Short mmCIF file of C-alpha atoms in Angstrom, two decimals:
data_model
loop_
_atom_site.label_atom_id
_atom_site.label_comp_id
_atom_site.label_asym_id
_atom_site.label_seq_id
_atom_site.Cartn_x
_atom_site.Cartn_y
_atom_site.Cartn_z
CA UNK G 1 54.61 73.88 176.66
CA UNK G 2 52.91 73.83 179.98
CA UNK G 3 54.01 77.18 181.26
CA UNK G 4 50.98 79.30 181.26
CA UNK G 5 52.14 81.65 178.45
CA UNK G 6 49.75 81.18 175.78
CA UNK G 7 46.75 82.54 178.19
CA UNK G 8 48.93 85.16 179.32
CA UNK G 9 49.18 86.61 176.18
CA UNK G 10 45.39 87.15 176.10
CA UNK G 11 44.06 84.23 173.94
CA UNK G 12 40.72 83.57 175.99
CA UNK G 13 40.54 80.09 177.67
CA UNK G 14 37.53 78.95 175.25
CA UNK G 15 39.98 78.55 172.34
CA UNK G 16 43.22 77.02 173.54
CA UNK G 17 43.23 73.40 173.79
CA UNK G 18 46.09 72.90 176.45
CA UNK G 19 47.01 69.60 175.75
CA UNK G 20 49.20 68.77 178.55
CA UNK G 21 48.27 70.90 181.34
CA UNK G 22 49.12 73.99 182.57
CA UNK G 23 52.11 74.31 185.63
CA UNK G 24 49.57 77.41 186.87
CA UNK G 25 46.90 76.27 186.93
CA UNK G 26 44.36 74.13 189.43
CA UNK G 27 41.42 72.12 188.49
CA UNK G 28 38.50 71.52 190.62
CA UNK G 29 37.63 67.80 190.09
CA UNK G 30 34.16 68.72 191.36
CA UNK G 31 32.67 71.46 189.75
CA UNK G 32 35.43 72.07 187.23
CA UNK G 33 36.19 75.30 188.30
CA UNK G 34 39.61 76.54 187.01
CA UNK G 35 42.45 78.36 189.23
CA UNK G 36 45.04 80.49 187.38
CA UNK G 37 47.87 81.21 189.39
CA UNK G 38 50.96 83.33 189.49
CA UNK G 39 53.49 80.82 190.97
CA UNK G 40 53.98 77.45 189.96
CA UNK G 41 51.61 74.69 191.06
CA UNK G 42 54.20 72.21 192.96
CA UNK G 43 52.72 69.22 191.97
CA UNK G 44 52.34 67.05 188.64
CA UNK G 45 50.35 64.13 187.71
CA UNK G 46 46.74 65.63 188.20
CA UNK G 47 47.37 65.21 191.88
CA UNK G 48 45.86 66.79 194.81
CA UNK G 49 47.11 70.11 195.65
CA UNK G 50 47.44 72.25 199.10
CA UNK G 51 44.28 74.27 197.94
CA UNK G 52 40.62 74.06 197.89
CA UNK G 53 38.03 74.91 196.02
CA UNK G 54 36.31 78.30 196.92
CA UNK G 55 33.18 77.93 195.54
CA UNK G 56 30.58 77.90 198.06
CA UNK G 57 29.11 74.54 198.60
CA UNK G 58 31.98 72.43 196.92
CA UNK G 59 35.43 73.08 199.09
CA UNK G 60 36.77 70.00 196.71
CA UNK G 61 40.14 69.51 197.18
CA UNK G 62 41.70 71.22 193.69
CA UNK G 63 44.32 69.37 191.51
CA UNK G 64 46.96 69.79 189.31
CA UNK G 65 46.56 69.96 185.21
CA UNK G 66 50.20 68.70 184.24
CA UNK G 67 50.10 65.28 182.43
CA UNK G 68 52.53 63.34 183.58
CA UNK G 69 54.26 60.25 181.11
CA UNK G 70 51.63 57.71 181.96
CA UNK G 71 48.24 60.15 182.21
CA UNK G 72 46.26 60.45 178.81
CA UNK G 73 45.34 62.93 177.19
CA UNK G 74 41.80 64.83 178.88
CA UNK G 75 39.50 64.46 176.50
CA UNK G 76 37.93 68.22 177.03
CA UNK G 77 41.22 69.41 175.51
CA UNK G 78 41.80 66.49 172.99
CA UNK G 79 38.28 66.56 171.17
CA UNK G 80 38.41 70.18 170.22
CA UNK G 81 41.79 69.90 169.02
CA UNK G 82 40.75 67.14 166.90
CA UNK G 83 37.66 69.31 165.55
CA UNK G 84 39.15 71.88 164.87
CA UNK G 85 42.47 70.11 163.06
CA UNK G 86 39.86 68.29 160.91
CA UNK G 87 37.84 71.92 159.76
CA UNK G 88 41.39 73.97 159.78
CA UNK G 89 42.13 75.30 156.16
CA UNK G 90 46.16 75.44 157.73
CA UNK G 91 47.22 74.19 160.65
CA UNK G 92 50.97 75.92 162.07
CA UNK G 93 53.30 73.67 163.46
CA UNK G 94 55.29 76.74 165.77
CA UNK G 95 58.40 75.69 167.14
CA UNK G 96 57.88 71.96 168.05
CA UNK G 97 59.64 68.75 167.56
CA UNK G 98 56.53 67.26 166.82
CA UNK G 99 57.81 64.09 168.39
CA UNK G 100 55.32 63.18 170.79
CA UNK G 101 52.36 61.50 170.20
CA UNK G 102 49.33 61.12 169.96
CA UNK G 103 49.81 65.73 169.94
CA UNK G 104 52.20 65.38 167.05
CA UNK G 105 49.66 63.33 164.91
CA UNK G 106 46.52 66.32 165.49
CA UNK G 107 48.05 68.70 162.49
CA UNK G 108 48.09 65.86 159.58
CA UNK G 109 43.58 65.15 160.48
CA UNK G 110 43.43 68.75 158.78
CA UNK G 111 44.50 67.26 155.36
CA UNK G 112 42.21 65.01 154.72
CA UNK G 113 40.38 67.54 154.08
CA UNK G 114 42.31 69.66 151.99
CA UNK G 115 44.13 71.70 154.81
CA UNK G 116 47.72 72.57 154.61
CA UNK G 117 50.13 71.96 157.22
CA UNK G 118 53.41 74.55 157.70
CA UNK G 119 55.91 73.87 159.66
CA UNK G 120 58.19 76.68 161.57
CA UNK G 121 61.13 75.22 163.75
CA UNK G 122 64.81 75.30 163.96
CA UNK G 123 65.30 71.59 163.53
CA UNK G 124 63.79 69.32 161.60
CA UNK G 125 60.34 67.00 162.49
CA UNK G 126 59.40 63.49 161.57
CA UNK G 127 56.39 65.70 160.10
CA UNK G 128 58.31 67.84 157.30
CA UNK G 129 57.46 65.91 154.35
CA UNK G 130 54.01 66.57 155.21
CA UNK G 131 53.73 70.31 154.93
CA UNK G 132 53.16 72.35 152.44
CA UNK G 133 55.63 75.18 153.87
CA UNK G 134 58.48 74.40 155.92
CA UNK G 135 60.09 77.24 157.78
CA UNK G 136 63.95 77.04 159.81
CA UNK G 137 64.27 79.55 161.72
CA UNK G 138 63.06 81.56 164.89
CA UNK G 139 59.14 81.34 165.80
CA UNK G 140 59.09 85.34 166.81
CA UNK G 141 61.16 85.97 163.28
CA UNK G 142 58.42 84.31 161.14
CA UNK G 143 55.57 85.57 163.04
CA UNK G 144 56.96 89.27 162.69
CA UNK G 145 57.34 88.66 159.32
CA UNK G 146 53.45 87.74 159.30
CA UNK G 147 52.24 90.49 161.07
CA UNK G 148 54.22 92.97 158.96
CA UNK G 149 52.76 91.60 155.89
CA UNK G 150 48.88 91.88 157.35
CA UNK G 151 50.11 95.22 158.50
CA UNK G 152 48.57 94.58 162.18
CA UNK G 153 50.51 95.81 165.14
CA UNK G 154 52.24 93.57 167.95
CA UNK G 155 50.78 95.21 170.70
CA UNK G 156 53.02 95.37 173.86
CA UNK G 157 52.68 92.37 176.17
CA UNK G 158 51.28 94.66 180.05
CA UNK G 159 51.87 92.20 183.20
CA UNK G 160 49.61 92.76 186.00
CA UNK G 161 49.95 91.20 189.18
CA UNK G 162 47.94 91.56 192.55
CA UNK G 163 48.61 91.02 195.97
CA UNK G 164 46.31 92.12 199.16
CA UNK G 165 47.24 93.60 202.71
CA UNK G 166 45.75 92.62 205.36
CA UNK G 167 45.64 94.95 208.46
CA UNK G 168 44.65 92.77 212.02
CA UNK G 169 44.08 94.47 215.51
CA UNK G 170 42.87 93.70 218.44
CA UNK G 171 42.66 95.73 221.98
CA UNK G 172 45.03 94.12 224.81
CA UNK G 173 43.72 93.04 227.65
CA UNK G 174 44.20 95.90 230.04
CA UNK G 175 43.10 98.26 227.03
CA UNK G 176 46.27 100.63 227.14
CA UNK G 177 47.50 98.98 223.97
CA UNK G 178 46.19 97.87 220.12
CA UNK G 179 48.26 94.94 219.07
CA UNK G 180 48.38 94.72 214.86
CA UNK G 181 49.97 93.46 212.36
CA UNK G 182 50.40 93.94 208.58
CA UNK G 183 50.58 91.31 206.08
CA UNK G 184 51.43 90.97 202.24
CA UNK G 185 49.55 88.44 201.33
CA UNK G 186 49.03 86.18 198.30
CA UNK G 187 45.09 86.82 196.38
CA UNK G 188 45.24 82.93 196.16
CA UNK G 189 45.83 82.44 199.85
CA UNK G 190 47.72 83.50 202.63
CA UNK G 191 49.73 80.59 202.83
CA UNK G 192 50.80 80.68 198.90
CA UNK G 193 54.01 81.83 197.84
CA UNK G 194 54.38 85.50 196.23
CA UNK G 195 56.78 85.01 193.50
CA UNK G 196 57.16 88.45 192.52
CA UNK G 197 58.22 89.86 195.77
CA UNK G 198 61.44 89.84 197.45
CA UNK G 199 61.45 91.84 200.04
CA UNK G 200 59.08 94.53 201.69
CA UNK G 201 60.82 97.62 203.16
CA UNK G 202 58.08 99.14 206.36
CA UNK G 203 58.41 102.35 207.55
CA UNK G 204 56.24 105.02 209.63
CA UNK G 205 55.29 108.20 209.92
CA UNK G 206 57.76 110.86 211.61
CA UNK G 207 55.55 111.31 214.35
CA UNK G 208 55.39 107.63 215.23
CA UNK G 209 58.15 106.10 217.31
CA UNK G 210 58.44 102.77 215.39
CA UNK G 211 61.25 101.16 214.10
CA UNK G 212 61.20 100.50 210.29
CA UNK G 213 61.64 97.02 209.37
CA UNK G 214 62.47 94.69 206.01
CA UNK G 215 60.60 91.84 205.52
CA UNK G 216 62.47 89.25 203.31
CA UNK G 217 60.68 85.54 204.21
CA UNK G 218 57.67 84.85 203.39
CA UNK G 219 54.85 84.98 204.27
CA UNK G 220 55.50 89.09 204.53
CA UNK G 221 54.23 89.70 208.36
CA UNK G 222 55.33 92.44 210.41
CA UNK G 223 53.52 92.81 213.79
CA UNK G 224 53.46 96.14 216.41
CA UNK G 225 52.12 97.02 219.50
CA UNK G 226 50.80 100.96 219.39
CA UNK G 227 49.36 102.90 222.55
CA UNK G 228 45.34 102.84 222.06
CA UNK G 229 45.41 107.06 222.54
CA UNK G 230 47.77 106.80 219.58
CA UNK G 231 47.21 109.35 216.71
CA UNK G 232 46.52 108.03 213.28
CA UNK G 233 49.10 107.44 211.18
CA UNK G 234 50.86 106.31 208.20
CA UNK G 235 52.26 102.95 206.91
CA UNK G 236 54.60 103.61 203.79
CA UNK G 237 55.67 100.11 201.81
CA UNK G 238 58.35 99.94 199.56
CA UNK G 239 57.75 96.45 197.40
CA UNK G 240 60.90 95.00 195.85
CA UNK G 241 60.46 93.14 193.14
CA UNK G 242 61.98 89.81 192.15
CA UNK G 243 64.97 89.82 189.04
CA UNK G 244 62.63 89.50 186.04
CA UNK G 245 60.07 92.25 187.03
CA UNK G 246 60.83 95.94 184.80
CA UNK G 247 60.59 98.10 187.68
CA UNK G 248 62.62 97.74 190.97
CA UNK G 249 59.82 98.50 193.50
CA UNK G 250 56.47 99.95 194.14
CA UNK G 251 55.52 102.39 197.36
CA UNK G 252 52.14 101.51 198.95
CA UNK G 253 50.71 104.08 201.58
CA UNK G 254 48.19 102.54 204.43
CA UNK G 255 46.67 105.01 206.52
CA UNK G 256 45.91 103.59 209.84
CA UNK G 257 43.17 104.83 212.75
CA UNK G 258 42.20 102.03 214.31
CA UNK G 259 38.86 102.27 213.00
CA UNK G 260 36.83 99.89 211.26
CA UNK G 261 35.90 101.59 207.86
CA UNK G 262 33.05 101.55 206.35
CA UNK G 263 33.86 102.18 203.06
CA UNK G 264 34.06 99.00 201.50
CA UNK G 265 33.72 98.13 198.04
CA UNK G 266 34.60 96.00 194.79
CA UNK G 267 35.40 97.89 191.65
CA UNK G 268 35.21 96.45 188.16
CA UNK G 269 38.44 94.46 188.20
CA UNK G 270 38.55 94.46 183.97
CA UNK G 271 37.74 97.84 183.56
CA UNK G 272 40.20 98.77 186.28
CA UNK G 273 42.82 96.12 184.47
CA UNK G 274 42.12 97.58 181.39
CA UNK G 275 42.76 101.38 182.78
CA UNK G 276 46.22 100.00 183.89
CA UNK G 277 47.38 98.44 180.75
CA UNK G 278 46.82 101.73 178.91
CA UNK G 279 48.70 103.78 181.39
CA UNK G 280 51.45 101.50 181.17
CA UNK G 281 51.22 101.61 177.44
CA UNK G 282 50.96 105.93 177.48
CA UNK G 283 54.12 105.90 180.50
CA UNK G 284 56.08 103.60 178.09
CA UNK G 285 57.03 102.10 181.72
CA UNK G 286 55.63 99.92 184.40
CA UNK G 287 54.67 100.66 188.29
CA UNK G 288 51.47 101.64 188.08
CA UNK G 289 49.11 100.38 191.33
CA UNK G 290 45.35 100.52 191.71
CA UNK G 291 43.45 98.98 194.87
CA UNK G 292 40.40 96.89 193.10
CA UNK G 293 38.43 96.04 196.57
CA UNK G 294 38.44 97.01 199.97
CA UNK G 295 36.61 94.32 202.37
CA UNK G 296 36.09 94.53 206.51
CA UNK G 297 36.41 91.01 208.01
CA UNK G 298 35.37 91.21 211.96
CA UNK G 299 37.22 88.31 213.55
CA UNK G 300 39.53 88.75 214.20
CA UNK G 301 39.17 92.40 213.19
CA UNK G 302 40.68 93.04 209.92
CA UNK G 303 40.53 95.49 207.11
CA UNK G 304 42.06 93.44 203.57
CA UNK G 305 42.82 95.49 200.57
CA UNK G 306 43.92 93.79 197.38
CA UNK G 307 45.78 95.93 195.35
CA UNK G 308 47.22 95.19 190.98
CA UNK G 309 50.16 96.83 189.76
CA UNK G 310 52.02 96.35 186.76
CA UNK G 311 55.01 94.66 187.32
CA UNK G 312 56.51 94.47 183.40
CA UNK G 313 55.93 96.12 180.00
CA UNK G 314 57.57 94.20 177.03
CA UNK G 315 57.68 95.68 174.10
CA UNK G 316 58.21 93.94 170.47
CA UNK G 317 62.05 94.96 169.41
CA UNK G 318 61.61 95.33 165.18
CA UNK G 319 65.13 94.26 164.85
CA UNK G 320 64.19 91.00 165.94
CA UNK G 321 62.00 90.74 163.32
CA UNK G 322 64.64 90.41 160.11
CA UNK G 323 64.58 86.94 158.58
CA UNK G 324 68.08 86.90 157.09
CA UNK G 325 69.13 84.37 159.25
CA UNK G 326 66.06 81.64 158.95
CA UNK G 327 66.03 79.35 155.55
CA UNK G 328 62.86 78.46 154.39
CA UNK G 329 61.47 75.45 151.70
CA UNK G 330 58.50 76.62 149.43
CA UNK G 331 56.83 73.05 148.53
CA UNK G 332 54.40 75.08 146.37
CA UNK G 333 54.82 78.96 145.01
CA UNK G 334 51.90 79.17 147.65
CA UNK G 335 48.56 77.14 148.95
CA UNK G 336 46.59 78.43 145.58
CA UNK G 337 49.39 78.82 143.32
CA UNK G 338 49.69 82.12 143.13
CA UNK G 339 51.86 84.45 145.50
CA UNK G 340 49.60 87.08 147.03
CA UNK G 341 49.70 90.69 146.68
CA UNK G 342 50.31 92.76 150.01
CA UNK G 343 47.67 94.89 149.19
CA UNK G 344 45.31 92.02 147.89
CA UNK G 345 43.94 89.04 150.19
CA UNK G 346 41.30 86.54 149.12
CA UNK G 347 39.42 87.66 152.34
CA UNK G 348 39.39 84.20 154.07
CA UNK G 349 40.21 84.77 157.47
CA UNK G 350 42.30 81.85 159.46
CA UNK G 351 41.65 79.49 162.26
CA UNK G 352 44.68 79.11 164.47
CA UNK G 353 44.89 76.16 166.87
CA UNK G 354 46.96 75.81 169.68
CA UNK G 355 47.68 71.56 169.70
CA UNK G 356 51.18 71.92 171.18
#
């Protein structure tokens, strides 16, 4: 479990003890700071990466947070494990083998003192005669099952990814002529890969007499040569999006005058996050595109806009959530004895732990 998907689905960094790395993510080994990204890191090992740290005053070359066989496990993610297996009232075992160690040893320091283990996975573990509930069947089944009984809501899971543009001129040298170009760039670097794009369809306005064009390689650059007595005009961007995205494609209008603007800013990237995930949620669809800063860089003579747009809205099917097919062994009629009302609940309120 090293794919990222546990901080995707909101549970804040503080609490999730990623055991084994993350394939998105970049460590500095400096100052610590940590790099989420949206592609895949393209090392393993905790070994040096292509990127460094941006953080002024450090520029540490960043590194990888997969664990590879031989690597032990970082002791910033091991100790709070520990702590919190040893206070945890239950641990859940979701959907692992619990085969490799020392990981698959964390859940059993909770019953020492008194804590119960359960265990949901298709197969068997070496742990099973250890838990107090043992669960076969699907992980999203169970947990359906949960939430339906605590009558909360699975909220739908809003994907929101950002790119920037990047719009470079300069004058040529007899001054008849502005020489641009456009790029779609990465937010983590203009070199990194954009994962979610596969192509970027160009066009102009009618009044312009410039051929469209469809970028498929990447890095996305498209570069033109306009008269300097040129009127202002429009760029129009079609983004296609990559097999896995809900929506096809995105259109992105840049107007263009050969001016330097100043209106520059830097919105409130949560709040403007935030407004997207709820019109998402309102649409029932995806698509939706907000530019969250606007910066002027003057050489070479740039304007960079970096835009987030929802790129997938996943909502929880129901149907999924019928347990017919999943067997389950009660060790106990339940952790107290007793098997608990739906509309009673002895107000205790759980600690989850993520230990792998």
């Amino acid at each position: 479990n090293i794919d990222g998907l546990h901080l995707r689905s909101g549970i804040p960094r503080e609490k999730l003890a990623e055991l084994h790395g993350d394939s998105f993510m970049e460590r500095c080994p400096s100052c610590g700071i940590e790099y989420m990204r949206d592609f895949e890191i393209e090392t393993i090992g905790l070994k040096e990466t292509a990127r460094r740290c941006s953080k002024v005053g450090c520029g540490a070359r960043l590194k990888d947070t997969v664990l590879d066989w031989e690597d032990a496990l970082p002791p910033k993610e091991m100790n709070p494990a520990e702590r919190h297996c040893k206070m945890a009232d239950v641990v859940l075992c979701l959907g692992t083998s619990l085969q490799i160690t020392p990981a698959c040893n964390l859940p059993l320091k909770s019953l020492k003192g008194g804590g119960k283990i359960v265990i949901v996975n298709l197969q068997k573990t070496p742990k099973d005669k250890k838990a107090s509930l043992l669960i076969h069947g699907l992980v999203d089944k169970v947990i359906a099952g949960v939430m339906e009984f605590l009558s909360l809501r699975i909220p739908p899971f809003i994907r929101i990814d950002l790119l920037q543009t990047i719009f470079t001129q300069a004058s040529s040298l007899d001054k008849k002529y502005v020489n641009w170009s456009l790029t779609v760039a990465s937010v983590h670097g203009n070199r990194a890969p954009l994962p979610f794009i596969k192509s970027v369809e160009v066009s102009f306005s009618e009044c312009q007499n410039m051929k469209a064009a469809v970028l498929h390689k990447q890095p996305l650059y498209l570069k033109r040569r306009t008269v300097n007595s040129a009127n202002p005009f429009n760029i129009m961007m079609k983004l296609n999006f990559s097999d896995g995205c809900k929506c096809s494609s995105v259109d992105i209008k840049i107007p263009i005058d050969f001016k330097i603007s100043a209106d520059v800013f830097k919105d409130d990237k949560d709040s403007i996050l935030q407004n997207l995930r709820e019109s998402a949620i309102t649409d029932s669809s995806c698509g939706q595109i907000a530019v969250i800063e606007k910066k002027v860089i003057m050489v070479p003579k740039s304007e960079v806009m970096v835009h987030a747009i929802v790129t997938n809205i996943v909502k929880f099917d129901r149907s999924y959530g019928d347990l017919s097919n999943g067997s389950f062994k009660r060790k106990y009629e339940c952790f107290n004895g007793i098997i608990p009302s739906r509309k009673r609940s002895n107000g205790r309120k759980p600690r989850v732990v993520n230990g792998r």
